[in-house]
Short mmCIF file of C-alpha atoms in Angstrom, two decimals:
data_model
loop_
_atom_site.label_atom_id
_atom_site.label_comp_id
_atom_site.label_asym_id
_atom_site.label_seq_id
_atom_site.Cartn_x
_atom_site.Cartn_y
_atom_site.Cartn_z
CA MET A 1 2.42 18.11 -25.31
CA THR A 2 0.19 16.74 -22.57
CA ALA A 3 -1.39 13.30 -22.44
CA THR A 4 -5.10 13.15 -21.75
CA ALA A 5 -7.55 10.40 -21.00
CA ASP A 6 -8.76 8.91 -24.25
CA ALA A 7 -12.38 9.33 -25.11
CA GLY A 8 -14.66 6.43 -25.82
CA VAL A 9 -12.77 3.81 -23.88
CA HIS A 10 -14.67 0.59 -23.36
CA ASP A 11 -14.95 -0.62 -19.77
CA GLU A 12 -14.88 -4.33 -20.69
CA GLY A 13 -11.84 -6.36 -19.75
CA PHE A 14 -9.18 -6.27 -17.07
CA LEU A 15 -6.80 -4.28 -19.28
CA ALA A 16 -9.35 -1.56 -20.10
CA PRO A 17 -7.60 1.15 -18.00
CA LEU A 18 -4.44 0.69 -20.08
CA ARG A 19 -6.31 2.15 -23.06
CA LEU A 20 -6.13 5.50 -21.26
CA ARG A 21 -2.86 7.25 -22.08
CA ALA A 22 -2.69 9.07 -18.75
CA PHE A 23 -3.11 5.84 -16.78
CA ARG A 24 -0.56 4.01 -18.96
CA ASN A 25 2.00 6.70 -18.26
CA VAL A 26 1.35 6.65 -14.52
CA ALA A 27 1.44 2.83 -14.47
CA VAL A 28 4.86 2.78 -16.15
CA GLY A 29 6.01 5.37 -13.64
CA GLN A 30 4.79 3.10 -10.83
CA LEU A 31 6.82 0.18 -12.19
CA VAL A 32 10.00 2.27 -12.34
CA SER A 33 9.37 3.79 -8.91
CA SER A 34 8.69 0.37 -7.38
CA LEU A 35 11.98 -0.93 -8.73
CA GLY A 36 13.87 1.98 -7.20
CA THR A 37 12.06 1.78 -3.86
CA SER A 38 12.59 -1.96 -3.43
CA MET A 39 16.26 -1.54 -4.31
CA ALA A 40 16.58 1.21 -1.71
CA LYS A 41 15.01 -0.99 1.00
CA VAL A 42 17.75 -3.57 0.46
CA ALA A 43 20.40 -0.88 0.57
CA GLN A 44 18.86 0.59 3.72
CA ALA A 45 19.20 -2.76 5.50
CA TRP A 46 22.86 -2.98 4.47
CA LEU A 47 23.50 0.55 5.70
CA LEU A 48 22.06 -0.27 9.11
CA LEU A 49 24.03 -3.50 9.31
CA ASP A 50 27.16 -1.51 8.63
CA THR A 51 26.50 1.45 10.92
CA THR A 52 25.04 -0.48 13.87
CA GLY A 53 27.37 -3.45 13.83
CA ALA A 54 24.42 -5.74 13.01
CA LYS A 55 22.63 -5.13 16.32
CA GLY A 56 19.16 -6.63 16.02
CA SER A 57 17.49 -4.18 18.40
CA LEU A 58 18.68 -1.19 16.38
CA LEU A 59 17.62 -2.86 13.14
CA GLY A 60 14.16 -3.50 14.54
CA LEU A 61 13.87 0.15 15.61
CA LEU A 62 13.79 1.16 11.95
CA ALA A 63 10.19 -0.04 11.59
CA THR A 64 9.16 2.35 14.37
CA PHE A 65 10.56 5.35 12.52
CA GLN A 66 8.83 4.26 9.32
CA LEU A 67 5.46 3.57 10.94
CA ALA A 68 5.24 6.50 13.37
CA PRO A 69 4.36 9.12 10.70
CA VAL A 70 1.39 7.02 9.52
CA LEU A 71 -0.04 6.87 13.03
CA LEU A 72 0.74 10.45 13.98
CA PHE A 73 -0.06 12.33 10.78
CA GLY A 74 -2.19 9.98 8.66
CA ALA A 75 -5.26 12.20 8.94
CA TRP A 76 -3.35 15.20 7.62
CA GLY A 77 -2.17 13.22 4.60
CA GLY A 78 -5.76 12.29 3.82
CA TRP A 79 -6.89 15.89 4.29
CA LEU A 80 -4.27 17.13 1.82
CA ALA A 81 -5.30 14.46 -0.70
CA ASP A 82 -8.90 15.70 -0.46
CA ARG A 83 -8.20 19.43 -0.56
CA LEU A 84 -5.36 19.78 -3.08
CA PRO A 85 -5.01 18.66 -6.71
CA ARG A 86 -3.61 15.15 -6.50
CA ARG A 87 -1.21 15.62 -9.40
CA ARG A 88 0.39 18.59 -7.67
CA VAL A 89 0.60 16.68 -4.39
CA MET A 90 2.31 13.76 -6.13
CA LEU A 91 4.72 16.09 -7.92
CA ALA A 92 5.75 17.53 -4.56
CA THR A 93 6.08 14.22 -2.73
CA GLN A 94 8.01 12.46 -5.48
CA SER A 95 10.40 15.42 -5.74
CA VAL A 96 11.05 15.28 -1.99
CA GLN A 97 11.64 11.51 -2.16
CA ALA A 98 14.13 12.06 -4.98
CA LEU A 99 15.92 14.64 -2.82
CA LEU A 100 16.07 12.30 0.20
CA SER A 101 17.56 9.51 -1.92
CA ALA A 102 20.09 11.92 -3.42
CA VAL A 103 21.12 13.08 0.06
CA THR A 104 21.56 9.46 1.15
CA ALA A 105 23.67 8.71 -1.92
CA THR A 106 25.88 11.72 -1.16
CA LEU A 107 26.39 10.56 2.44
CA VAL A 108 27.29 7.05 1.25
CA PHE A 109 29.77 8.25 -1.36
CA ALA A 110 31.33 10.55 1.25
CA ASP A 111 31.52 7.66 3.73
CA ALA A 112 29.72 9.89 6.24
CA VAL A 113 26.61 7.82 7.01
CA ARG A 114 25.69 7.46 10.68
CA THR A 115 22.88 5.46 12.23
CA TRP A 116 20.89 8.56 13.09
CA HIS A 117 21.06 9.62 9.43
CA VAL A 118 19.33 6.40 8.40
CA TYR A 119 16.64 6.80 11.05
CA LEU A 120 16.03 10.46 10.22
CA ILE A 121 15.74 9.82 6.49
CA ALA A 122 13.42 6.86 7.17
CA PHE A 123 11.19 9.11 9.30
CA LEU A 124 11.15 11.90 6.70
CA SER A 125 10.38 9.39 3.98
CA GLY A 126 7.52 8.08 6.15
CA LEU A 127 6.14 11.60 6.43
CA VAL A 128 6.13 11.90 2.64
CA THR A 129 4.45 8.50 2.31
CA VAL A 130 1.65 9.64 4.62
CA VAL A 131 0.65 12.14 1.93
CA THR A 132 1.59 10.02 -1.08
CA GLY A 133 -0.58 7.01 -0.15
CA PRO A 134 -4.07 8.57 -0.21
CA ALA A 135 -3.09 11.02 -2.97
CA ARG A 136 -1.95 8.17 -5.23
CA GLN A 137 -5.13 6.16 -4.67
CA ARG A 138 -7.30 9.19 -5.32
CA LEU A 139 -5.28 10.07 -8.42
CA LEU A 140 -6.12 6.67 -9.93
CA ALA A 141 -9.84 7.41 -9.54
CA ASP A 142 -9.26 10.86 -11.02
CA LEU A 143 -7.60 9.32 -14.07
CA VAL A 144 -9.88 6.37 -14.86
CA GLY A 145 -13.22 7.28 -13.27
CA GLU A 146 -15.43 5.18 -10.99
CA THR A 147 -16.29 2.30 -13.34
CA ARG A 148 -12.70 1.32 -14.10
CA LEU A 149 -11.32 1.89 -10.60
CA SER A 150 -11.13 -1.73 -9.46
CA ARG A 151 -9.25 -2.81 -12.57
CA ALA A 152 -6.97 0.21 -12.41
CA ILE A 153 -5.98 -0.51 -8.79
CA GLY A 154 -5.38 -4.17 -9.68
CA LEU A 155 -3.12 -3.32 -12.61
CA TYR A 156 -1.30 -0.66 -10.64
CA THR A 157 -0.71 -3.07 -7.75
CA ALA A 158 0.44 -5.81 -10.11
CA LEU A 159 3.13 -3.53 -11.53
CA PHE A 160 4.14 -2.59 -8.00
CA ASN A 161 4.69 -6.26 -7.18
CA VAL A 162 6.71 -6.82 -10.34
CA GLY A 163 9.03 -4.12 -9.06
CA GLN A 164 9.09 -5.70 -5.61
CA ILE A 165 10.23 -9.01 -7.12
CA THR A 166 12.84 -7.55 -9.48
CA GLY A 167 14.20 -4.67 -7.41
CA PRO A 168 15.99 -6.69 -4.70
CA LEU A 169 17.71 -8.78 -7.38
CA LEU A 170 18.97 -5.66 -9.13
CA ALA A 171 20.04 -4.16 -5.82
CA GLY A 172 22.03 -7.27 -4.97
CA LEU A 173 23.86 -7.13 -8.31
CA LEU A 174 24.55 -3.42 -7.95
CA ILE A 175 25.78 -3.69 -4.36
CA GLY A 176 28.08 -6.58 -5.30
CA ARG A 177 29.62 -4.79 -8.28
CA ALA A 178 29.57 -1.11 -7.29
CA SER A 179 29.15 1.26 -4.37
CA LEU A 180 25.99 1.15 -2.27
CA GLY A 181 25.50 4.79 -3.15
CA TRP A 182 24.60 3.92 -6.73
CA VAL A 183 21.48 2.14 -5.48
CA TYR A 184 20.28 5.42 -4.01
CA VAL A 185 21.20 7.23 -7.21
CA ALA A 186 18.97 4.79 -9.08
CA ASP A 187 16.21 5.32 -6.54
CA SER A 188 16.44 9.09 -6.88
CA LEU A 189 16.28 8.83 -10.68
CA SER A 190 13.20 6.59 -10.43
CA PHE A 191 11.36 9.29 -8.50
CA LEU A 192 12.42 11.92 -11.02
CA PHE A 193 11.05 9.67 -13.76
CA VAL A 194 7.66 9.71 -11.99
CA VAL A 195 7.86 13.51 -11.78
CA ALA A 196 8.45 13.66 -15.54
CA VAL A 197 5.44 11.39 -16.12
CA LEU A 198 3.19 13.47 -13.89
CA LEU A 199 4.17 16.64 -15.72
CA ARG A 200 2.86 15.13 -18.96
CA ILE A 201 -0.60 14.05 -17.85
CA ARG A 202 -3.91 15.79 -17.35
CA VAL A 203 -6.52 14.77 -14.79
CA PRO A 204 -10.05 14.53 -16.26
CA HIS A 205 -12.14 13.47 -13.23
CA GLU A 206 -10.71 15.46 -10.33
CA HIS A 207 -13.08 16.51 -7.52
CA LEU A 208 -11.72 18.53 -4.60
CA ASP A 209 -13.16 19.21 -1.15
CA THR A 210 -13.72 22.95 -0.85
CA GLY A 211 -16.24 22.77 1.98
CA PRO A 212 -15.71 24.02 5.55
CA ARG A 213 -15.08 20.57 7.02
CA PRO A 214 -12.79 20.23 10.05
CA ARG A 215 -9.29 18.93 9.56
CA GLY A 216 -8.00 15.65 10.92
CA PHE A 217 -9.71 12.28 11.16
CA LEU A 218 -13.17 13.54 12.21
CA PRO A 219 -14.76 13.81 8.72
CA GLY A 220 -13.38 10.40 7.75
CA LEU A 221 -14.57 8.77 10.96
CA SER A 222 -18.02 10.33 10.63
CA THR A 223 -18.31 8.99 7.09
CA VAL A 224 -17.24 5.51 8.23
CA ARG A 225 -19.74 5.44 11.12
CA ALA A 226 -22.59 6.49 8.84
CA SER A 227 -22.11 3.51 6.51
CA GLY A 228 -22.29 -0.16 7.51
CA HIS A 229 -20.21 -1.08 4.48
CA LEU A 230 -17.41 1.35 5.36
CA THR A 231 -17.51 0.24 9.01
CA ALA A 232 -17.11 -3.37 7.90
CA VAL A 233 -14.13 -2.50 5.69
CA ILE A 234 -12.32 -0.60 8.44
CA ALA A 235 -13.01 -3.29 11.05
CA ALA A 236 -11.86 -6.05 8.69
CA SER A 237 -8.70 -4.04 7.91
CA ALA A 238 -7.88 -3.92 11.63
CA VAL A 239 -8.25 -7.70 11.88
CA VAL A 240 -6.21 -8.54 8.80
CA GLY A 241 -3.55 -5.94 9.62
CA SER A 242 -3.06 -7.31 13.13
CA VAL A 243 -3.21 -11.11 12.93
CA GLY A 244 -4.11 -11.90 9.32
CA VAL A 245 -1.00 -10.61 7.56
CA GLN A 246 2.19 -11.15 9.56
CA PHE A 247 4.37 -12.88 6.97
CA THR A 248 7.57 -11.26 8.22
CA VAL A 249 7.15 -12.81 11.66
CA THR A 250 5.61 -16.16 10.79
CA ASN A 251 7.83 -16.95 7.79
CA ALA A 252 11.01 -16.34 9.77
CA LEU A 253 9.80 -18.51 12.65
CA MET A 254 8.60 -21.34 10.38
CA ALA A 255 11.85 -21.38 8.41
CA THR A 256 14.13 -21.44 11.45
CA GLN A 257 12.12 -23.34 14.07
CA ALA A 258 9.71 -25.59 12.19
CA PHE A 259 12.06 -26.54 9.35
CA GLY A 260 15.48 -25.87 10.92
CA LEU A 261 16.74 -23.76 8.02
CA GLY A 262 19.03 -20.76 7.91
CA PRO A 263 18.89 -17.44 6.06
CA ALA A 264 18.96 -19.13 2.64
CA GLY A 265 15.80 -21.06 3.42
CA TYR A 266 14.05 -17.98 4.72
CA GLY A 267 15.10 -15.87 1.73
CA LEU A 268 12.83 -17.74 -0.68
CA LEU A 269 9.66 -17.25 1.36
CA PRO A 270 9.13 -13.47 0.86
CA SER A 271 9.51 -14.02 -2.89
CA MET A 272 6.74 -16.64 -2.82
CA VAL A 273 4.46 -14.22 -0.96
CA THR A 274 5.23 -11.53 -3.56
CA VAL A 275 4.41 -13.92 -6.42
CA GLY A 276 1.09 -14.57 -4.71
CA CYS A 277 0.49 -10.84 -4.34
CA LEU A 278 1.11 -10.39 -8.06
CA LEU A 279 -1.47 -13.07 -8.88
CA GLY A 280 -3.89 -11.59 -6.36
CA ALA A 281 -3.62 -8.16 -7.98
CA LEU A 282 -4.68 -9.70 -11.27
CA LEU A 283 -7.77 -11.25 -9.64
CA THR A 284 -9.17 -7.99 -8.33
CA ALA A 285 -11.03 -7.29 -11.59
CA ARG A 286 -13.56 -9.90 -10.42
CA PHE A 287 -14.74 -7.38 -7.79
CA PRO A 288 -15.65 -4.22 -9.76
CA ASP A 289 -18.22 -2.95 -7.23
CA PRO A 290 -17.45 -4.45 -3.80
CA GLY A 291 -19.39 -3.80 -0.61
CA GLY A 292 -18.76 -4.55 3.04
CA LYS A 293 -19.96 -8.15 2.82
CA THR A 294 -17.45 -8.92 0.06
CA VAL A 295 -14.59 -7.38 2.01
CA VAL A 296 -15.46 -9.31 5.18
CA THR A 297 -15.58 -12.55 3.18
CA LEU A 298 -12.17 -11.80 1.68
CA ALA A 299 -10.79 -11.13 5.17
CA ALA A 300 -11.95 -14.60 6.21
CA CYS A 301 -10.28 -16.07 3.11
CA THR A 302 -7.04 -14.37 4.13
CA GLY A 303 -7.21 -16.03 7.54
CA LEU A 304 -8.11 -19.41 6.04
CA THR A 305 -5.19 -19.47 3.60
CA GLY A 306 -2.85 -18.42 6.40
CA ALA A 307 -4.09 -21.17 8.69
CA VAL A 308 -3.62 -23.79 5.95
CA THR A 309 0.08 -22.93 5.65
CA ALA A 310 0.53 -23.98 9.29
CA LEU A 311 -0.42 -27.54 8.27
CA ALA A 312 2.32 -27.85 5.63
CA PRO A 313 4.26 -31.10 6.20
CA GLY A 314 7.49 -29.75 4.75
CA TYR A 315 9.35 -26.66 3.63
CA LEU A 316 8.54 -26.92 -0.08
CA VAL A 317 4.81 -27.34 0.53
CA PHE A 318 4.88 -24.41 2.95
CA ALA A 319 6.61 -22.22 0.36
CA LEU A 320 4.04 -23.16 -2.30
CA LEU A 321 1.13 -22.50 0.07
CA LEU A 322 2.43 -18.96 0.58
CA ILE A 323 1.38 -18.19 -2.99
CA PRO A 324 -2.39 -18.47 -2.34
CA ALA A 325 -1.86 -16.82 1.07
CA GLY A 326 -0.15 -13.85 -0.56
CA ALA A 327 -2.83 -13.72 -3.27
CA ALA A 328 -5.62 -13.65 -0.68
CA SER A 329 -3.98 -10.83 1.27
CA MET A 330 -3.48 -8.76 -1.88
CA VAL A 331 -7.06 -9.28 -3.08
CA PHE A 332 -8.30 -8.15 0.33
CA THR A 333 -6.05 -5.08 0.41
CA THR A 334 -6.92 -3.96 -3.12
CA VAL A 335 -10.66 -4.67 -2.95
CA SER A 336 -10.99 -2.95 0.44
CA ALA A 337 -9.34 0.19 -0.98
CA THR A 338 -11.71 0.07 -3.95
CA ALA A 339 -14.74 -0.33 -1.66
CA LEU A 340 -13.69 2.69 0.40
CA GLN A 341 -13.33 4.92 -2.64
CA LEU A 342 -16.63 3.83 -4.18
CA ARG A 343 -18.68 4.06 -0.97
CA ALA A 344 -17.25 7.21 0.63
CA ASP A 345 -18.26 10.79 -0.05
CA PRO A 346 -15.84 11.99 -2.78
CA ALA A 347 -15.01 15.07 -0.71
CA VAL A 348 -13.54 13.02 2.17
CA ARG A 349 -12.23 9.90 0.46
CA GLY A 350 -8.63 10.76 1.25
CA ARG A 351 -9.41 10.94 4.96
CA VAL A 352 -11.36 7.67 4.84
CA LEU A 353 -8.36 6.02 3.17
CA ALA A 354 -6.14 7.55 5.87
CA VAL A 355 -8.34 5.98 8.56
CA GLN A 356 -7.86 2.59 6.94
CA ASN A 357 -4.09 3.06 6.62
CA SER A 358 -3.78 4.01 10.28
CA VAL A 359 -5.92 1.07 11.41
CA PHE A 360 -4.22 -1.45 9.13
CA TYR A 361 -0.62 -0.47 9.83
CA GLY A 362 -1.21 0.62 13.43
CA SER A 363 -2.58 -2.78 14.40
CA GLY A 364 0.40 -4.57 12.82
CA PRO A 365 2.91 -4.21 15.67
CA VAL A 366 0.31 -5.41 18.21
CA GLY A 367 -0.45 -8.51 16.16
CA ALA A 368 3.22 -9.21 15.51
CA LEU A 369 3.96 -9.04 19.24
CA LEU A 370 1.05 -11.35 20.11
CA LEU A 371 1.97 -13.93 17.48
CA GLY A 372 5.64 -13.74 18.46
CA VAL A 373 4.86 -14.38 22.12
CA LEU A 374 2.47 -17.22 21.24
CA ALA A 375 5.09 -18.80 18.98
CA GLN A 376 7.63 -18.64 21.80
CA TRP A 377 5.23 -20.46 24.14
CA THR A 378 3.63 -22.98 21.79
CA GLY A 379 5.67 -23.08 18.59
CA PRO A 380 5.35 -21.31 15.23
CA ARG A 381 2.79 -23.71 13.75
CA THR A 382 0.35 -23.11 16.59
CA ALA A 383 0.83 -19.34 16.35
CA LEU A 384 0.26 -19.37 12.58
CA LEU A 385 -2.82 -21.57 12.92
CA ALA A 386 -4.18 -19.39 15.74
CA GLY A 387 -3.65 -16.20 13.73
CA GLY A 388 -5.53 -17.60 10.76
CA ALA A 389 -8.35 -19.03 12.86
CA LEU A 390 -8.72 -15.78 14.80
CA THR A 391 -8.93 -13.83 11.54
CA VAL A 392 -11.72 -16.08 10.28
CA LEU A 393 -13.55 -15.85 13.61
CA LEU A 394 -13.32 -12.07 13.90
CA ALA A 395 -14.34 -11.60 10.26
CA GLY A 396 -17.40 -13.74 10.97
CA LEU A 397 -18.23 -11.67 14.05
CA ILE A 398 -17.94 -8.44 12.04
CA GLY A 399 -20.30 -9.80 9.41
CA TRP A 400 -22.76 -10.96 12.08
CA ALA A 401 -22.66 -7.71 14.06
CA LEU A 402 -23.28 -5.62 10.92
CA ARG A 403 -25.61 -8.08 9.20
CA GLY A 404 -28.55 -5.66 9.22
CA ARG A 405 -26.55 -2.78 7.77
CA LEU A 406 -24.79 -4.96 5.18
CA THR A 407 -28.03 -6.24 3.67
CA GLN A 408 -28.92 -2.74 2.54
CA ARG A 409 -28.61 -2.21 -1.17
CA VAL A 410 -25.16 -0.94 -2.09
CA THR A 411 -25.18 2.21 -4.18
CA PRO A 412 -21.91 3.96 -4.99
CA VAL A 413 -21.66 7.59 -3.96
CA PRO A 414 -21.85 9.67 -7.14
CA PRO A 415 -19.21 12.34 -7.73
CA PRO A 416 -20.37 15.96 -7.64
CA PRO A 417 -21.50 17.44 -10.97
CA ALA A 418 -18.84 19.14 -13.02
CA ASP A 419 -20.50 22.54 -12.74
CA THR A 420 -20.51 22.68 -8.92
CA PRO A 421 -17.88 24.62 -6.98
CA SER A 422 -16.58 21.41 -5.38
CA SER A 423 -15.59 19.83 -8.68
CA GLY A 424 -12.24 21.60 -8.64
CA ARG A 425 -11.74 21.19 -12.40
CA SER A 426 -8.05 21.96 -12.35
CA ASN A 427 -6.65 19.97 -15.28
CA ALA A 428 -3.46 21.92 -15.41
CA GLY A 429 -2.46 20.71 -11.96
#
């Protein structure tokens, strides 16, 4: 028996999307998948520590293998999310992720893991994520429709962050009491659970691109250039991704250099950011129909909250200030994704989302390097303050440069009618 979207659902309230059976099922699947993924990240770090002899340079190289697919093949992931039924795409990607985790578990149990295995699996997993990201975001719109999209993304992200908080704790318990391989078994099972959920749902609002558009980034870039609101969102994403959100770098430097603490002191800080992200996800319902001006303002708020943390007189205050900083970054990320989906042509939304992903994640290493060098010269507080101030400044410049185009009345792009060839009414997936 297949679950369908319930008829007659009221749009009022943050929890409105949960009244849809299909969304409820997918949301539960997201929680389980997030638990498994966050557990696997902890296990992955332990594997590298073991196989590399805890060499920092080799540990840092892992991020390159994870990020490279996004930069190299992001446009193709967006193209697939536009052209193919999202449910089928997700079924394929989650099955591949389950297989990769099962292979890793087998290697661990056989005591045959080598460093290159970890890098290769990280790269292959990154390739799958390139497709999964835009397909997942488009699937949410397919399930709940345009009017509930902001609340659906907020709820979905909130469940993701619950998994991010709980998963590492479960991984630590499992690693301490059993073989590391069981963490990957759990991760593989979490992906299979998502597959089972996807097999039970139907997609009521799916619209596919069947036109003769070129592949790659070109359709997405053309759509972005044609809209001042989309241009503002992409530009703000580049700013926040580079210098506005660098918690991994700044938290480590503040804990060790500003407060003179060791690993235990640093370990609390990512959890505080995640708590803030969870709260931020719950606030996104306040922005049901965002435009470029809203996104630019939220980017400035992200920089402001980050700069304030640099002024913390002590460790405890700094840790508490990370909660609003994490909330601001999550509100920006979620609202910007909502704005892109609501303002972009439905036929190329996946490629527009891929442009944002490439800009956001591609600018991250540059910003991390700049802040790291600045911290080495002037200290972590100055680097953190400079990153926040620069984010506010650049967000203001984006708003000023696009002020004429952002004052235009914002009207969401309507989906194509159900009786047109582009509607792609494939409910069976």
